Amino acid sequence: MENHGGKKRVVVVGGGIAGSLVAKSLQFTAHVTLIDPKEYFEITWASLRSMVEPSFAERSVINHKDYLVHGNIITSSAVNVTETDVITADGHKIAFDYLVIATGHADDVPKSRRDRLHQFVEDNERIRSARSIMIVGGGPTGVELAAEIAVDFPHKKITIVHKGPRLLDFVGTKAADKTLKWLESRNIVVKLEQSIDLKELSYENKTYRTSNGETFEADCYFLCLGKPLASAWLEDTMLKHDMNEEGRIKVDEKLRVIGRRNIFAIGDITDVPEIKQGFAAQQHAEVVVKNLKVMIDGGRDCSQCRMENYKPQMPMAIVSLGRKDAVAQLPLMTVIGRVPGYIKSGDLFVGRTRRQMGLDPHTVHA
């Protein structure tokens, strides 16, 4: 049996924005085990910049072992959870006193940091060699990718195909309208209320037909569609009734799974009524870290503990538009241009996030 020095065992499932921050923050308070199918943590909102500038990913793709220096890392997927253990696909059975589920969305990315960095190089080569590019999806990912390409490669012909009546349907119409005008001012063609048959996509095909019958040329394409929640693995576990119809985990104001004292859920996988974005996931992590520290000090039941409540974020969002511009939806106004761009688009919060993870904001160690 492992000797944990009397420390409580905290298992974190998912090494994304929220899960990695919890693991990092508790590694000297508890015996922490991080379960993640990949070997690294990625600052996901920086990935589109990395496609036009692959070296940018050197700072935004971080091996778990670089920040989690005093915990266990299991590179595998969780496949089951009981009242006391998490079981992984490779056969590990990890006991816990407290469990944090932070699996977010399912994303098909390489296991190793080296392969992920190489993936950005390949994407960059596709962009550089293409004269025309199709982006399928007009959400924040599609819009930000189109903007990154248009700013760094202004002579590329870019077409966005989006099935919705407006771009960025997670924010208000003012932000969407301002974004459309910005894109069109960069000669980006936006086809709304149209779709592409995904079964017809291939790297050999250069001519595409939309659902409206319009045809256009594209040397390459990028799919920027919503990713499914990574909660399917819970459907055959004891938590199967703790999810809503969308597959999100139902949590209370302390971000505990409803009805369970020692199991928390954070990030996009929760049913917290707010825009799902990285900033909110980081706030989830900070609240759960505080609550777990209180619970660890006060005991598992902790009936008299004064724990912190999480308050859903107001409907604010900043979508970067290349290196200097952005569109921001704020509580009282919507603005576009250099001012919101100054807040986000230069470094994309990479330096700040690295600092939050206890790392040098600039220096990368191989």
Tab-separated table of N, CA and C in Angstrom, residues 194-285:
chain	number	residue	atom	x	y	z
A	194	GLN	N	-25.814	28.121	-44.259
A	194	GLN	CA	-25.409	27.121	-45.241
A	194	GLN	C	-24.508	26.101	-44.547
A	195	SER	N	-24.410	24.941	-45.132
A	195	SER	CA	-23.582	23.892	-44.555
A	195	SER	C	-22.867	23.129	-45.661
A	196	ILE	N	-21.921	22.333	-45.242
A	196	ILE	CA	-21.145	21.479	-46.139
A	196	ILE	C	-21.364	20.035	-45.716
A	197	ASP	N	-21.571	19.145	-46.663
A	197	ASP	CA	-21.687	17.725	-46.351
A	197	ASP	C	-20.311	17.219	-45.917
A	198	LEU	N	-20.172	16.930	-44.630
A	198	LEU	CA	-18.861	16.544	-44.102
A	198	LEU	C	-18.344	15.259	-44.725
A	199	LYS	N	-19.246	14.419	-45.216
A	199	LYS	CA	-18.812	13.162	-45.837
A	199	LYS	C	-18.101	13.412	-47.165
A	200	GLU	N	-18.314	14.585	-47.747
A	200	GLU	CA	-17.676	14.893	-49.028
A	200	GLU	C	-16.328	15.587	-48.869
A	201	LEU	N	-15.949	15.870	-47.629
A	201	LEU	CA	-14.678	16.548	-47.410
A	201	LEU	C	-13.513	15.605	-47.670
A	202	SER	N	-12.534	16.089	-48.394
A	202	SER	CA	-11.303	15.329	-48.625
A	202	SER	C	-10.226	16.310	-49.042
A	203	TYR	N	-8.974	15.925	-48.802
A	203	TYR	CA	-7.873	16.809	-49.161
A	203	TYR	C	-7.626	16.815	-50.673
A	204	GLU	N	-8.197	15.829	-51.377
A	204	GLU	CA	-8.053	15.801	-52.834
A	204	GLU	C	-9.064	16.720	-53.515
A	205	ASN	N	-10.216	16.878	-52.888
A	205	ASN	CA	-11.275	17.691	-53.480
A	205	ASN	C	-10.954	19.175	-53.321
A	206	LYS	N	-11.133	19.950	-54.367
A	206	LYS	CA	-10.865	21.382	-54.315
A	206	LYS	C	-12.117	22.216	-54.559
A	207	THR	N	-13.204	21.591	-54.970
A	207	THR	CA	-14.450	22.298	-55.231
A	207	THR	C	-15.520	21.815	-54.271
A	208	TYR	N	-16.196	22.752	-53.624
A	208	TYR	CA	-17.186	22.406	-52.612
A	208	TYR	C	-18.533	23.037	-52.945
A	209	ARG	N	-19.577	22.330	-52.581
A	209	ARG	CA	-20.940	22.815	-52.811
A	209	ARG	C	-21.648	22.917	-51.464
A	210	THR	N	-22.267	24.073	-51.226
A	210	THR	CA	-22.990	24.262	-49.971
A	210	THR	C	-24.404	23.717	-50.086
A	211	SER	N	-25.104	23.692	-48.965
A	211	SER	CA	-26.488	23.210	-48.949
A	211	SER	C	-27.410	24.080	-49.781
A	212	ASN	N	-26.999	25.304	-50.092
A	212	ASN	CA	-27.785	26.199	-50.945
A	212	ASN	C	-27.452	26.046	-52.420
A	213	GLY	N	-26.499	25.159	-52.716
A	213	GLY	CA	-26.115	24.935	-54.106
A	213	GLY	C	-24.979	25.804	-54.598
A	214	GLU	N	-24.437	26.660	-53.734
A	214	GLU	CA	-23.316	27.502	-54.144
A	214	GLU	C	-22.035	26.661	-54.189
A	215	THR	N	-21.211	26.932	-55.175
A	215	THR	CA	-19.925	26.234	-55.292
A	215	THR	C	-18.782	27.233	-55.189
A	216	PHE	N	-17.666	26.761	-54.649
A	216	PHE	CA	-16.472	27.607	-54.541
A	216	PHE	C	-15.257	26.706	-54.406
A	217	GLU	N	-14.085	27.301	-54.620
A	217	GLU	CA	-12.827	26.560	-54.571
A	217	GLU	C	-12.145	26.753	-53.217
A	218	ALA	N	-11.494	25.704	-52.762
A	218	ALA	CA	-10.674	25.786	-51.551
A	218	ALA	C	-9.583	24.734	-51.630
A	219	ASP	N	-8.349	25.168	-51.450
A	219	ASP	CA	-7.219	24.230	-51.499
A	219	ASP	C	-7.129	23.372	-50.238
A	220	CYS	N	-7.624	23.890	-49.127
A	220	CYS	CA	-7.634	23.104	-47.903
A	220	CYS	C	-8.790	23.574	-47.030
A	221	TYR	N	-9.089	22.816	-45.994
A	221	TYR	CA	-10.201	23.168	-45.117
A	221	TYR	C	-9.830	22.863	-43.668
A	222	PHE	N	-10.548	23.542	-42.768
A	222	PHE	CA	-10.410	23.282	-41.341
A	222	PHE	C	-11.807	23.193	-40.734
A	223	LEU	N	-12.045	22.139	-39.971
A	223	LEU	CA	-13.318	21.970	-39.287
A	223	LEU	C	-13.253	22.672	-37.936
A	224	CYS	N	-14.141	23.625	-37.734
A	224	CYS	CA	-14.192	24.366	-36.477
A	224	CYS	C	-15.590	24.245	-35.888
A	225	LEU	N	-15.983	23.023	-35.652
A	225	LEU	CA	-17.314	22.726	-35.134
A	225	LEU	C	-17.238	22.412	-33.646
A	226	GLY	N	-18.367	22.508	-32.983
A	226	GLY	CA	-18.398	22.215	-31.559
A	226	GLY	C	-17.998	20.785	-31.261
A	227	LYS	N	-17.234	20.598	-30.212
A	227	LYS	CA	-16.796	19.261	-29.813
A	227	LYS	C	-17.758	18.684	-28.776
A	228	PRO	N	-17.969	17.373	-28.805
A	228	PRO	CA	-18.873	16.761	-27.824
A	228	PRO	C	-18.281	16.805	-26.424
A	229	LEU	N	-19.145	16.833	-25.436
A	229	LEU	CA	-18.684	16.775	-24.054
A	229	LEU	C	-18.011	15.434	-23.783
A	230	ALA	N	-16.986	15.459	-22.965
A	230	ALA	CA	-16.278	14.221	-22.606
A	230	ALA	C	-16.901	13.620	-21.347
A	231	SER	N	-18.198	13.309	-21.444
A	231	SER	CA	-18.896	12.739	-20.292
A	231	SER	C	-19.503	11.375	-20.590
A	232	ALA	N	-19.305	10.867	-21.806
A	232	ALA	CA	-19.904	9.574	-22.171
A	232	ALA	C	-19.426	8.458	-21.254
A	233	TRP	N	-18.195	8.562	-20.759
A	233	TRP	CA	-17.643	7.501	-19.901
A	233	TRP	C	-18.403	7.375	-18.575
A	234	LEU	N	-19.147	8.429	-18.209
A	234	LEU	CA	-19.886	8.407	-16.954
A	234	LEU	C	-21.237	7.710	-17.064
A	235	GLU	N	-21.674	7.423	-18.280
A	235	GLU	CA	-23.033	6.902	-18.484
A	235	GLU	C	-23.257	5.522	-17.886
A	236	ASP	N	-22.195	4.767	-17.669
A	236	ASP	CA	-22.326	3.442	-17.066
A	236	ASP	C	-21.742	3.390	-15.666
A	237	THR	N	-21.621	4.558	-15.043
A	237	THR	CA	-21.052	4.615	-13.696
A	237	THR	C	-22.131	5.015	-12.684
A	238	MET	N	-21.737	5.102	-11.433
A	238	MET	CA	-22.684	5.495	-10.389
A	238	MET	C	-23.165	6.935	-10.561
A	239	LEU	N	-22.490	7.698	-11.428
A	239	LEU	CA	-22.868	9.097	-11.643
A	239	LEU	C	-23.799	9.283	-12.843
A	240	LYS	N	-24.294	8.202	-13.401
A	240	LYS	CA	-25.091	8.300	-14.624
A	240	LYS	C	-26.358	9.112	-14.441
A	241	HIS	N	-26.889	9.155	-13.222
A	241	HIS	CA	-28.105	9.925	-12.970
A	241	HIS	C	-27.800	11.347	-12.504
A	242	ASP	N	-26.524	11.681	-12.455
A	242	ASP	CA	-26.123	13.013	-12.006
A	242	ASP	C	-25.815	13.949	-13.174
A	243	MET	N	-26.234	13.556	-14.384
A	243	MET	CA	-26.040	14.388	-15.567
A	243	MET	C	-27.386	14.828	-16.117
A	244	ASN	N	-27.401	15.979	-16.769
A	244	ASN	CA	-28.640	16.431	-17.402
A	244	ASN	C	-28.738	15.853	-18.811
A	245	GLU	N	-29.765	16.266	-19.534
A	245	GLU	CA	-30.004	15.690	-20.859
A	245	GLU	C	-28.909	16.039	-21.861
A	246	GLU	N	-28.126	17.074	-21.587
A	246	GLU	CA	-27.017	17.443	-22.477
A	246	GLU	C	-25.733	16.692	-22.148
A	247	GLY	N	-25.744	15.935	-21.063
A	247	GLY	CA	-24.540	15.238	-20.648
A	247	GLY	C	-23.669	16.043	-19.709
A	248	ARG	N	-24.202	17.159	-19.205
A	248	ARG	CA	-23.441	17.964	-18.247
A	248	ARG	C	-23.730	17.494	-16.819
A	249	ILE	N	-22.721	17.564	-15.975
A	249	ILE	CA	-22.869	17.117	-14.590
A	249	ILE	C	-23.573	18.204	-13.780
A	250	LYS	N	-24.579	17.783	-13.029
A	250	LYS	CA	-25.333	18.729	-12.201
A	250	LYS	C	-24.573	18.989	-10.899
A	251	VAL	N	-24.300	20.272	-10.654
A	251	VAL	CA	-23.509	20.640	-9.481
A	251	VAL	C	-24.278	21.640	-8.626
A	252	ASP	N	-23.884	21.710	-7.340
A	252	ASP	CA	-24.477	22.703	-6.449
A	252	ASP	C	-23.647	23.978	-6.481
A	253	GLU	N	-23.977	24.925	-5.607
A	253	GLU	CA	-23.297	26.228	-5.640
A	253	GLU	C	-21.843	26.128	-5.200
A	254	LYS	N	-21.455	25.023	-4.589
A	254	LYS	CA	-20.057	24.816	-4.197
A	254	LYS	C	-19.306	23.978	-5.226
A	255	LEU	N	-19.957	23.682	-6.336
A	255	LEU	CA	-19.423	22.902	-7.452
A	255	LEU	C	-19.203	21.439	-7.099
A	256	ARG	N	-19.946	20.970	-6.075
A	256	ARG	CA	-19.983	19.537	-5.803
A	256	ARG	C	-21.086	18.911	-6.646
A	257	VAL	N	-20.864	17.684	-7.072
A	257	VAL	CA	-21.934	16.946	-7.737
A	257	VAL	C	-23.101	16.878	-6.755
A	258	ILE	N	-24.284	17.236	-7.228
A	258	ILE	CA	-25.432	17.357	-6.336
A	258	ILE	C	-25.659	16.046	-5.567
A	259	GLY	N	-25.746	16.173	-4.251
A	259	GLY	CA	-25.999	15.021	-3.399
A	259	GLY	C	-24.754	14.265	-2.981
A	260	ARG	N	-23.570	14.752	-3.401
A	260	ARG	CA	-22.322	14.039	-3.063
A	260	ARG	C	-21.359	15.003	-2.375
A	261	ARG	N	-20.879	14.590	-1.220
A	261	ARG	CA	-20.064	15.483	-0.406
A	261	ARG	C	-18.624	15.606	-0.887
A	262	ASN	N	-18.088	14.564	-1.501
A	262	ASN	CA	-16.650	14.557	-1.783
A	262	ASN	C	-16.319	14.462	-3.272
A	263	ILE	N	-17.298	14.705	-4.136
A	263	ILE	CA	-17.047	14.665	-5.577
A	263	ILE	C	-17.443	16.011	-6.178
A	264	PHE	N	-16.491	16.636	-6.851
A	264	PHE	CA	-16.700	17.936	-7.482
A	264	PHE	C	-16.643	17.776	-9.002
A	265	ALA	N	-17.229	18.716	-9.709
A	265	ALA	CA	-17.100	18.796	-11.161
A	265	ALA	C	-16.876	20.250	-11.534
A	266	ILE	N	-15.985	20.488	-12.494
A	266	ILE	CA	-15.634	21.856	-12.874
A	266	ILE	C	-15.426	21.962	-14.375
A	267	GLY	N	-15.498	23.202	-14.867
A	267	GLY	CA	-15.250	23.453	-16.282
A	267	GLY	C	-16.471	23.251	-17.143
A	268	ASP	N	-16.224	23.032	-18.426
A	268	ASP	CA	-17.302	22.947	-19.416
A	268	ASP	C	-18.270	21.801	-19.159
A	269	ILE	N	-17.843	20.810	-18.415
A	269	ILE	CA	-18.680	19.619	-18.229
A	269	ILE	C	-19.815	19.861	-17.227
A	270	THR	N	-19.808	20.988	-16.547
A	270	THR	CA	-20.842	21.252	-15.543
A	270	THR	C	-22.072	21.915	-16.163
A	271	ASP	N	-23.160	21.913	-15.390
A	271	ASP	CA	-24.395	22.555	-15.846
A	271	ASP	C	-24.523	23.990	-15.326
A	272	VAL	N	-23.426	24.600	-14.894
A	272	VAL	CA	-23.464	25.989	-14.424
A	272	VAL	C	-23.967	26.878	-15.561
A	273	PRO	N	-24.986	27.696	-15.327
A	273	PRO	CA	-25.576	28.506	-16.396
A	273	PRO	C	-24.743	29.742	-16.735
A	274	GLU	N	-23.776	29.569	-17.597
A	274	GLU	CA	-22.897	30.661	-18.012
A	274	GLU	C	-22.256	30.291	-19.343
A	275	ILE	N	-21.646	31.262	-20.010
A	275	ILE	CA	-20.909	30.976	-21.235
A	275	ILE	C	-19.720	30.094	-20.878
A	276	LYS	N	-19.566	29.000	-21.599
A	276	LYS	CA	-18.464	28.081	-21.322
A	276	LYS	C	-17.177	28.605	-21.961
A	277	GLN	N	-16.259	29.032	-21.125
A	277	GLN	CA	-14.994	29.553	-21.626
A	277	GLN	C	-13.913	29.359	-20.580
A	278	GLY	N	-12.664	29.492	-21.034
A	278	GLY	CA	-11.529	29.178	-20.188
A	278	GLY	C	-11.469	29.982	-18.908
A	279	PHE	N	-11.808	31.267	-18.970
A	279	PHE	CA	-11.757	32.102	-17.777
A	279	PHE	C	-12.682	31.555	-16.696
A	280	ALA	N	-13.896	31.152	-17.097
A	280	ALA	CA	-14.837	30.598	-16.126
A	280	ALA	C	-14.309	29.294	-15.542
A	281	ALA	N	-13.697	28.452	-16.384
A	281	ALA	CA	-13.146	27.183	-15.896
A	281	ALA	C	-12.055	27.422	-14.853
A	282	GLN	N	-11.230	28.447	-15.069
A	282	GLN	CA	-10.201	28.778	-14.087
A	282	GLN	C	-10.830	29.240	-12.778
A	283	GLN	N	-11.928	29.987	-12.868
A	283	GLN	CA	-12.621	30.428	-11.658
A	283	GLN	C	-13.217	29.230	-10.911
A	284	HIS	N	-13.775	28.259	-11.659
A	284	HIS	CA	-14.268	27.026	-11.038
A	284	HIS	C	-13.139	26.377	-10.230
A	285	ALA	N	-11.986	26.263	-10.865
A	285	ALA	CA	-10.858	25.589	-10.225
A	285	ALA	C	-10.465	26.289	-8.931
